[in-house]
Structures are given as C-alpha cells and as structure tokens.
PDB file of C-alpha atoms in Angstrom:
ATOM      1  CA  MET A   1     -54.007 -19.648  37.649  1.00 60.00           C
ATOM      2  CA  ILE A   2     -50.569 -18.248  36.769  1.00 68.00           C
ATOM      3  CA  SER A   3     -52.067 -15.073  35.308  1.00 77.00           C
ATOM      4  CA  PHE A   4     -54.280 -14.673  38.397  1.00 79.00           C
ATOM      5  CA  THR A   5     -51.243 -15.059  40.675  1.00 85.00           C
ATOM      6  CA  LEU A   6     -49.413 -12.406  38.651  1.00 89.00           C
ATOM      7  CA  MET A   7     -52.384 -10.096  39.101  1.00 91.00           C
ATOM      8  CA  ILE A   8     -52.228 -10.569  42.883  1.00 91.00           C
ATOM      9  CA  ILE A   9     -48.479  -9.881  42.866  1.00 93.00           C
ATOM     10  CA  PHE A  10     -49.019  -6.715  40.839  1.00 94.00           C
ATOM     11  CA  GLY A  11     -51.894  -5.687  43.115  1.00 94.00           C
ATOM     12  CA  ALA A  12     -49.674  -6.196  46.166  1.00 95.00           C
ATOM     13  CA  TYR A  13     -47.067  -3.854  44.679  1.00 96.00           C
ATOM     14  CA  ILE A  14     -49.711  -1.210  43.905  1.00 96.00           C
ATOM     15  CA  LEU A  15     -51.190  -1.453  47.417  1.00 95.00           C
ATOM     16  CA  GLY A  16     -47.700  -1.249  48.897  1.00 93.00           C
ATOM     17  CA  SER A  17     -47.067   1.882  46.833  1.00 94.00           C
ATOM     18  CA  ILE A  18     -49.705   3.845  48.745  1.00 92.00           C
ATOM     19  CA  SER A  19     -47.473   5.713  51.204  1.00 90.00           C
ATOM     20  CA  SER A  20     -49.355   5.950  54.496  1.00 91.00           C
ATOM     21  CA  ALA A  21     -46.786   8.348  55.948  1.00 92.00           C
ATOM     22  CA  ILE A  22     -47.142  10.862  53.123  1.00 91.00           C
ATOM     23  CA  VAL A  23     -50.953  10.653  53.115  1.00 92.00           C
ATOM     24  CA  VAL A  24     -51.279  10.940  56.911  1.00 93.00           C
ATOM     25  CA  CYS A  25     -48.805  13.830  57.166  1.00 92.00           C
ATOM     26  CA  PHE A  26     -50.695  15.646  54.414  1.00 91.00           C
ATOM     27  CA  LEU A  27     -54.011  15.124  56.250  1.00 91.00           C
ATOM     28  CA  PHE A  28     -52.434  16.398  59.476  1.00 90.00           C
ATOM     29  CA  GLY A  29     -51.031  19.439  57.702  1.00 89.00           C
ATOM     30  CA  LYS A  30     -47.423  18.420  58.370  1.00 89.00           C
ATOM     31  CA  GLY A  31     -46.074  18.416  54.825  1.00 88.00           C
ATOM     32  CA  ASP A  32     -44.004  15.735  53.153  1.00 87.00           C
ATOM     33  CA  PRO A  33     -42.149  13.472  55.649  1.00 89.00           C
ATOM     34  CA  ARG A  34     -39.491  12.838  53.000  1.00 87.00           C
ATOM     35  CA  GLU A  35     -38.432  16.474  53.422  1.00 87.00           C
ATOM     36  CA  GLN A  36     -38.355  16.491  57.230  1.00 85.00           C
ATOM     37  CA  GLY A  37     -36.618  14.681  60.064  1.00 80.00           C
ATOM     38  CA  SER A  38     -34.848  11.618  58.726  1.00 76.00           C
ATOM     39  CA  GLY A  39     -36.518  11.953  55.335  1.00 82.00           C
ATOM     40  CA  ASN A  40     -37.881   8.428  55.684  1.00 82.00           C
ATOM     41  CA  PRO A  41     -41.655   8.066  55.101  1.00 87.00           C
ATOM     42  CA  GLY A  42     -42.227   5.643  57.947  1.00 85.00           C
ATOM     43  CA  ALA A  43     -43.937   5.543  61.340  1.00 86.00           C
ATOM     44  CA  THR A  44     -40.823   6.471  63.329  1.00 80.00           C
ATOM     45  CA  ASN A  45     -40.231   9.662  61.371  1.00 86.00           C
ATOM     46  CA  VAL A  46     -43.939  10.535  61.489  1.00 90.00           C
ATOM     47  CA  LEU A  47     -43.794  10.119  65.275  1.00 87.00           C
ATOM     48  CA  ARG A  48     -41.196  12.875  65.386  1.00 83.00           C
ATOM     49  CA  ILE A  49     -42.996  15.083  62.891  1.00 88.00           C
ATOM     50  CA  ALA A  50     -46.687  14.686  63.728  1.00 88.00           C
ATOM     51  CA  GLY A  51     -46.911  12.884  67.057  1.00 88.00           C
ATOM     52  CA  PRO A  52     -47.989   9.460  68.324  1.00 90.00           C
ATOM     53  CA  PHE A  53     -51.531   9.348  66.912  1.00 94.00           C
ATOM     54  CA  ALA A  54     -50.382  10.071  63.359  1.00 93.00           C
ATOM     55  CA  ALA A  55     -47.542   7.571  63.756  1.00 92.00           C
ATOM     56  CA  ALA A  56     -49.979   4.920  64.997  1.00 93.00           C
ATOM     57  CA  LEU A  57     -52.166   5.454  61.927  1.00 94.00           C
ATOM     58  CA  VAL A  58     -49.158   5.076  59.647  1.00 94.00           C
ATOM     59  CA  LEU A  59     -48.051   1.922  61.450  1.00 92.00           C
ATOM     60  CA  VAL A  60     -51.500   0.330  61.204  1.00 94.00           C
ATOM     61  CA  PHE A  61     -51.927   1.205  57.535  1.00 94.00           C
ATOM     62  CA  ASP A  62     -48.431  -0.002  56.635  1.00 94.00           C
ATOM     63  CA  ILE A  63     -49.037  -3.310  58.428  1.00 93.00           C
ATOM     64  CA  LEU A  64     -52.398  -3.734  56.688  1.00 94.00           C
ATOM     65  CA  LYS A  65     -50.773  -3.339  53.267  1.00 94.00           C
ATOM     66  CA  GLY A  66     -48.811  -6.508  53.905  1.00 93.00           C
ATOM     67  CA  THR A  67     -51.550  -8.399  55.735  1.00 94.00           C
ATOM     68  CA  VAL A  68     -54.243  -7.748  53.123  1.00 95.00           C
ATOM     69  CA  SER A  69     -51.957  -8.688  50.220  1.00 93.00           C
ATOM     70  CA  VAL A  70     -50.806 -11.990  51.713  1.00 92.00           C
ATOM     71  CA  TYR A  71     -54.184 -12.937  53.192  1.00 92.00           C
ATOM     72  CA  LEU A  72     -55.836 -12.436  49.806  1.00 91.00           C
ATOM     73  CA  ALA A  73     -53.252 -14.768  48.291  1.00 90.00           C
ATOM     74  CA  PHE A  74     -54.109 -17.324  50.979  1.00 88.00           C
ATOM     75  CA  LEU A  75     -57.827 -17.039  50.253  1.00 88.00           C
ATOM     76  CA  VAL A  76     -57.427 -17.839  46.576  1.00 85.00           C
ATOM     77  CA  GLY A  77     -55.141 -20.799  47.244  1.00 84.00           C
ATOM     78  CA  VAL A  78     -51.812 -19.450  46.027  1.00 85.00           C
ATOM     79  CA  ASP A  79     -48.832 -21.754  46.710  1.00 85.00           C
ATOM     80  CA  PRO A  80     -46.290 -20.859  49.461  1.00 84.00           C
ATOM     81  CA  ILE A  81     -43.562 -19.696  47.049  1.00 86.00           C
ATOM     82  CA  SER A  82     -45.977 -17.353  45.274  1.00 89.00           C
ATOM     83  CA  ILE A  83     -47.268 -16.091  48.613  1.00 89.00           C
ATOM     84  CA  GLY A  84     -43.698 -15.177  49.459  1.00 88.00           C
ATOM     85  CA  ILE A  85     -43.386 -13.300  46.170  1.00 91.00           C
ATOM     86  CA  VAL A  86     -46.632 -11.461  46.988  1.00 93.00           C
ATOM     87  CA  ALA A  87     -45.113 -10.423  50.328  1.00 92.00           C
ATOM     88  CA  ILE A  88     -41.943  -9.207  48.631  1.00 92.00           C
ATOM     89  CA  ALA A  89     -44.013  -7.276  46.065  1.00 95.00           C
ATOM     90  CA  ALA A  90     -45.933  -5.489  48.831  1.00 95.00           C
ATOM     91  CA  CYS A  91     -42.671  -4.527  50.548  1.00 94.00           C
ATOM     92  CA  LEU A  92     -41.086  -3.395  47.291  1.00 94.00           C
ATOM     93  CA  GLY A  93     -44.129  -1.213  46.689  1.00 94.00           C
ATOM     94  CA  HIS A  94     -43.628   0.376  50.093  1.00 93.00           C
ATOM     95  CA  MET A  95     -39.903   0.872  49.492  1.00 91.00           C
ATOM     96  CA  TYR A  96     -40.187   2.020  45.870  1.00 92.00           C
ATOM     97  CA  PRO A  97     -43.740   3.410  45.454  1.00 91.00           C
ATOM     98  CA  ILE A  98     -44.809   4.092  41.891  1.00 92.00           C
ATOM     99  CA  PHE A  99     -47.049   6.944  43.097  1.00 87.00           C
ATOM    100  CA  PHE A 100     -44.279   8.815  44.936  1.00 83.00           C
ATOM    101  CA  ARG A 101     -41.292   8.880  42.571  1.00 82.00           C
ATOM    102  CA  PHE A 102     -40.107   5.481  43.872  1.00 86.00           C
ATOM    103  CA  LYS A 103     -38.939   7.032  47.152  1.00 83.00           C
ATOM    104  CA  GLY A 104     -40.499   5.123  50.013  1.00 85.00           C
ATOM    105  CA  GLY A 105     -39.899   3.654  53.448  1.00 85.00           C
ATOM    106  CA  LYS A 106     -37.854   0.732  54.666  1.00 87.00           C
ATOM    107  CA  GLY A 107     -40.582  -1.895  54.696  1.00 87.00           C
ATOM    108  CA  VAL A 108     -40.428  -3.129  58.291  1.00 88.00           C
ATOM    109  CA  ALA A 109     -44.108  -2.613  59.165  1.00 90.00           C
ATOM    110  CA  THR A 110     -45.304  -3.931  55.806  1.00 93.00           C
ATOM    111  CA  ALA A 111     -43.109  -7.020  56.194  1.00 90.00           C
ATOM    112  CA  LEU A 112     -44.575  -7.540  59.667  1.00 88.00           C
ATOM    113  CA  GLY A 113     -48.035  -7.320  58.115  1.00 91.00           C
ATOM    114  CA  CYS A 114     -47.099 -10.031  55.640  1.00 91.00           C
ATOM    115  CA  LEU A 115     -45.832 -12.247  58.450  1.00 87.00           C
ATOM    116  CA  ILE A 116     -49.012 -11.702  60.479  1.00 88.00           C
ATOM    117  CA  ALA A 117     -50.943 -13.248  57.603  1.00 88.00           C
ATOM    118  CA  MET A 118     -48.440 -16.110  57.451  1.00 85.00           C
ATOM    119  CA  GLY A 119     -48.788 -16.884  61.160  1.00 82.00           C
ATOM    120  CA  PHE A 120     -49.649 -15.061  64.391  1.00 82.00           C
ATOM    121  CA  SER A 121     -47.036 -16.917  66.434  1.00 85.00           C
ATOM    122  CA  LEU A 122     -44.265 -15.888  64.057  1.00 85.00           C
ATOM    123  CA  ALA A 123     -45.455 -12.289  63.883  1.00 85.00           C
ATOM    124  CA  GLY A 124     -45.883 -12.071  67.660  1.00 88.00           C
ATOM    125  CA  LEU A 125     -42.355 -13.300  68.277  1.00 92.00           C
ATOM    126  CA  LEU A 126     -40.961 -10.787  65.810  1.00 90.00           C
ATOM    127  CA  LEU A 127     -42.950  -7.915  67.306  1.00 89.00           C
ATOM    128  CA  GLY A 128     -41.803  -8.916  70.786  1.00 92.00           C
ATOM    129  CA  THR A 129     -38.185  -8.939  69.617  1.00 94.00           C
ATOM    130  CA  TRP A 130     -38.534  -5.483  68.100  1.00 91.00           C
ATOM    131  CA  LEU A 131     -40.132  -4.044  71.233  1.00 92.00           C
ATOM    132  CA  LEU A 132     -37.511  -5.605  73.500  1.00 94.00           C
ATOM    133  CA  VAL A 133     -34.602  -4.151  71.518  1.00 94.00           C
ATOM    134  CA  VAL A 134     -36.266  -0.710  71.365  1.00 91.00           C
ATOM    135  CA  LEU A 135     -36.876  -0.707  75.127  1.00 92.00           C
ATOM    136  CA  ILE A 136     -33.286  -1.738  75.839  1.00 92.00           C
ATOM    137  CA  THR A 137     -31.482   0.458  73.313  1.00 90.00           C
ATOM    138  CA  GLY A 138     -33.912   3.156  72.173  1.00 87.00           C
ATOM    139  CA  TYR A 139     -32.933   2.587  68.527  1.00 89.00           C
ATOM    140  CA  SER A 140     -35.778   1.789  66.131  1.00 85.00           C
ATOM    141  CA  SER A 141     -33.350   0.974  63.321  1.00 88.00           C
ATOM    142  CA  LEU A 142     -31.297  -1.427  65.443  1.00 92.00           C
ATOM    143  CA  ALA A 143     -34.495  -3.141  66.564  1.00 92.00           C
ATOM    144  CA  ALA A 144     -35.551  -3.574  62.943  1.00 91.00           C
ATOM    145  CA  ILE A 145     -32.156  -4.928  61.872  1.00 93.00           C
ATOM    146  CA  ILE A 146     -31.968  -7.450  64.723  1.00 94.00           C
ATOM    147  CA  THR A 147     -35.590  -8.506  64.270  1.00 93.00           C
ATOM    148  CA  VAL A 148     -35.393  -9.159  60.539  1.00 92.00           C
ATOM    149  CA  SER A 149     -32.052 -10.904  61.009  1.00 93.00           C
ATOM    150  CA  LEU A 150     -33.718 -13.299  63.458  1.00 94.00           C
ATOM    151  CA  ALA A 151     -36.832 -13.714  61.295  1.00 92.00           C
ATOM    152  CA  PRO A 152     -35.417 -16.631  59.233  1.00 93.00           C
ATOM    153  CA  VAL A 153     -34.481 -18.450  62.454  1.00 93.00           C
ATOM    154  CA  TYR A 154     -37.991 -18.049  63.857  1.00 92.00           C
ATOM    155  CA  THR A 155     -39.472 -19.083  60.521  1.00 91.00           C
ATOM    156  CA  VAL A 156     -37.640 -22.410  60.576  1.00 92.00           C
ATOM    157  CA  PHE A 157     -39.515 -23.331  63.773  1.00 89.00           C
ATOM    158  CA  PHE A 158     -42.947 -21.854  63.019  1.00 87.00           C
ATOM    159  CA  LYS A 159     -43.430 -21.656  59.224  1.00 85.00           C
ATOM    160  CA  PRO A 160     -40.559 -23.515  57.494  1.00 89.00           C
ATOM    161  CA  GLU A 161     -42.405 -23.516  54.150  1.00 86.00           C
ATOM    162  CA  TYR A 162     -41.770 -19.754  53.937  1.00 86.00           C
ATOM    163  CA  ILE A 163     -38.075 -19.795  54.797  1.00 89.00           C
ATOM    164  CA  PHE A 164     -36.801 -18.731  51.353  1.00 86.00           C
ATOM    165  CA  SER A 165     -39.309 -15.887  51.108  1.00 84.00           C
ATOM    166  CA  VAL A 166     -38.466 -14.662  54.611  1.00 89.00           C
ATOM    167  CA  LEU A 167     -34.745 -14.841  53.830  1.00 91.00           C
ATOM    168  CA  MET A 168     -35.302 -12.600  50.806  1.00 88.00           C
ATOM    169  CA  LEU A 169     -37.446 -10.182  52.813  1.00 88.00           C
ATOM    170  CA  SER A 170     -34.857 -10.026  55.580  1.00 91.00           C
ATOM    171  CA  ALA A 171     -32.003  -9.363  53.158  1.00 92.00           C
ATOM    172  CA  LEU A 172     -34.031  -6.637  51.440  1.00 90.00           C
ATOM    173  CA  ILE A 173     -34.862  -4.849  54.691  1.00 91.00           C
ATOM    174  CA  VAL A 174     -31.305  -5.075  56.030  1.00 93.00           C
ATOM    175  CA  TRP A 175     -30.117  -3.559  52.743  1.00 91.00           C
ATOM    176  CA  GLN A 176     -32.599  -0.707  53.201  1.00 89.00           C
ATOM    177  CA  HIS A 177     -30.991  -0.044  56.588  1.00 91.00           C
ATOM    178  CA  ARG A 178     -27.404   0.103  55.306  1.00 90.00           C
ATOM    179  CA  ASP A 179     -27.083   3.820  56.139  1.00 89.00           C
ATOM    180  CA  ASN A 180     -28.421   3.156  59.636  1.00 88.00           C
ATOM    181  CA  ILE A 181     -25.848   0.404  60.112  1.00 92.00           C
ATOM    182  CA  ARG A 182     -23.059   2.846  59.223  1.00 92.00           C
ATOM    183  CA  ARG A 183     -24.439   5.467  61.630  1.00 90.00           C
ATOM    184  CA  LEU A 184     -24.856   2.892  64.401  1.00 90.00           C
ATOM    185  CA  SER A 185     -21.251   1.788  63.963  1.00 90.00           C
ATOM    186  CA  ARG A 186     -20.114   5.420  64.277  1.00 90.00           C
ATOM    187  CA  GLY A 187     -22.399   6.158  67.235  1.00 86.00           C
ATOM    188  CA  GLU A 188     -24.316   8.757  65.203  1.00 82.00           C
ATOM    189  CA  GLU A 189     -27.759   7.129  65.078  1.00 84.00           C
ATOM    190  CA  SER A 190     -30.620   8.953  66.804  1.00 80.00           C
ATOM    191  CA  LYS A 191     -32.971   7.286  69.256  1.00 80.00           C
ATOM    192  CA  ILE A 192     -36.644   6.796  68.562  1.00 73.00           C
ATOM    193  CA  TRP A 193     -37.946   9.569  70.837  1.00 62.00           C
ATOM    194  CA  LYS A 194     -35.558  12.268  69.626  1.00 59.00           C
ATOM    195  CA  LYS A 195     -37.156  15.010  67.527  1.00 49.00           C
ATOM    196  CA  GLY A 196     -35.752  17.402  64.981  1.00 44.00           C
ATOM    197  CA  ASN A 197     -33.488  16.901  62.003  1.00 42.00           C
ATOM    198  CA  VAL A 198     -32.460  13.371  62.809  1.00 45.00           C
ATOM    199  CA  ASN A 199     -31.769  10.085  61.094  1.00 46.00           C
ATOM    200  CA  GLU A 200     -33.775   6.916  61.282  1.00 49.00           C
TER     201      GLU A 200
END
C-alpha cells in the first residue's frame, strides 16, 4: 500500500507539471506566457495575453489537475495525511513543472482543485472569498493571498482532518506570492483586468 501511495504522489506531481497556460497559449498562437505580461503561467496572465476563453480553459485544466489527483487518492482509500501529500505534490508540479524547466505558476487554481475533492463546502467558501476580494479590490494576487490565509480557518470547521495539509499548502502559496506582497505594499501591483507588461 505504501508503494502504491508513493505512485499516486508521483503521478500527482507529473500531472501537476503539465502547464495548461503554456499549452493553451501555444494552441492559441500566443507564444510562451512566461515571456509575456507578468511572466507567470497562470489563468490571470493568460487572460491578459489571450483573452477570457483561453483563460477559462487554463483555469479549468489547472483545477482539474488538483481534483483528479486527490479524488483518485480518495478512490483507492489513501489516508488523510497521504491525501494531503498528494495535494501538495500536485501543486508542486504546477509550481515547479518537470516538463517546463521547473518554472511554473503559483498553484492557486490547482490547490482549489485539491480542496474541491476534499469537500465542496470548503471549496465553495474559498472560491467565494476569492471572488469577493477580487470584486472589491481588483487584485487577483491579493485575493489569492487572503483566500489561502483563511483556508486553514475554514478547514477547521469543515474538514479538520486536513488541517495540517492545508496549512502547508497555504504557506507554500503565500511564499509563491512573496513578490506580489512586496508590490502590493508599495502600491505597484496591477489589477486583474489591466493588460500589457504587468505583474501578477
């Protein structure tokens, strides 16, 4: 069972390493998103580069990477701690993809996908938080930072068995946003609808 769990963890990392943003931008003839806009291969940057339909595809695919990985772990009866490690592996694959020179996105959508598989109530609350902050402030990065910071609090009420895994995921994603935090503090962060050579 241990070797099978390790295989699922490895598979989650490999699935996470498939960069939806790079693939979709290539299919849309928009080049490499890592060389445009913010340089981040995520849905927000793709929105600026290739438009809402391409960004929606990236968002869906990035969410599915997390959902499929964690749901598969559920199906085979993996314990909660190992399920958390599977979720972290999927996000690490997205952040540091083996197929794309270990330069990936920030893992927010993939983490949401993992949490969807853990529980719809938890995922819905997190998505609602993200949307609310974006609508109020216009900053995708700030919405992500606030949402993942609140994720452990929500988890205590809805899925307490995953609290340690969610804490690790939250810390990892906040770390990935460290440059955004500096720009936000200096008032230099760009809003989600702004196009051009901008940060995310």
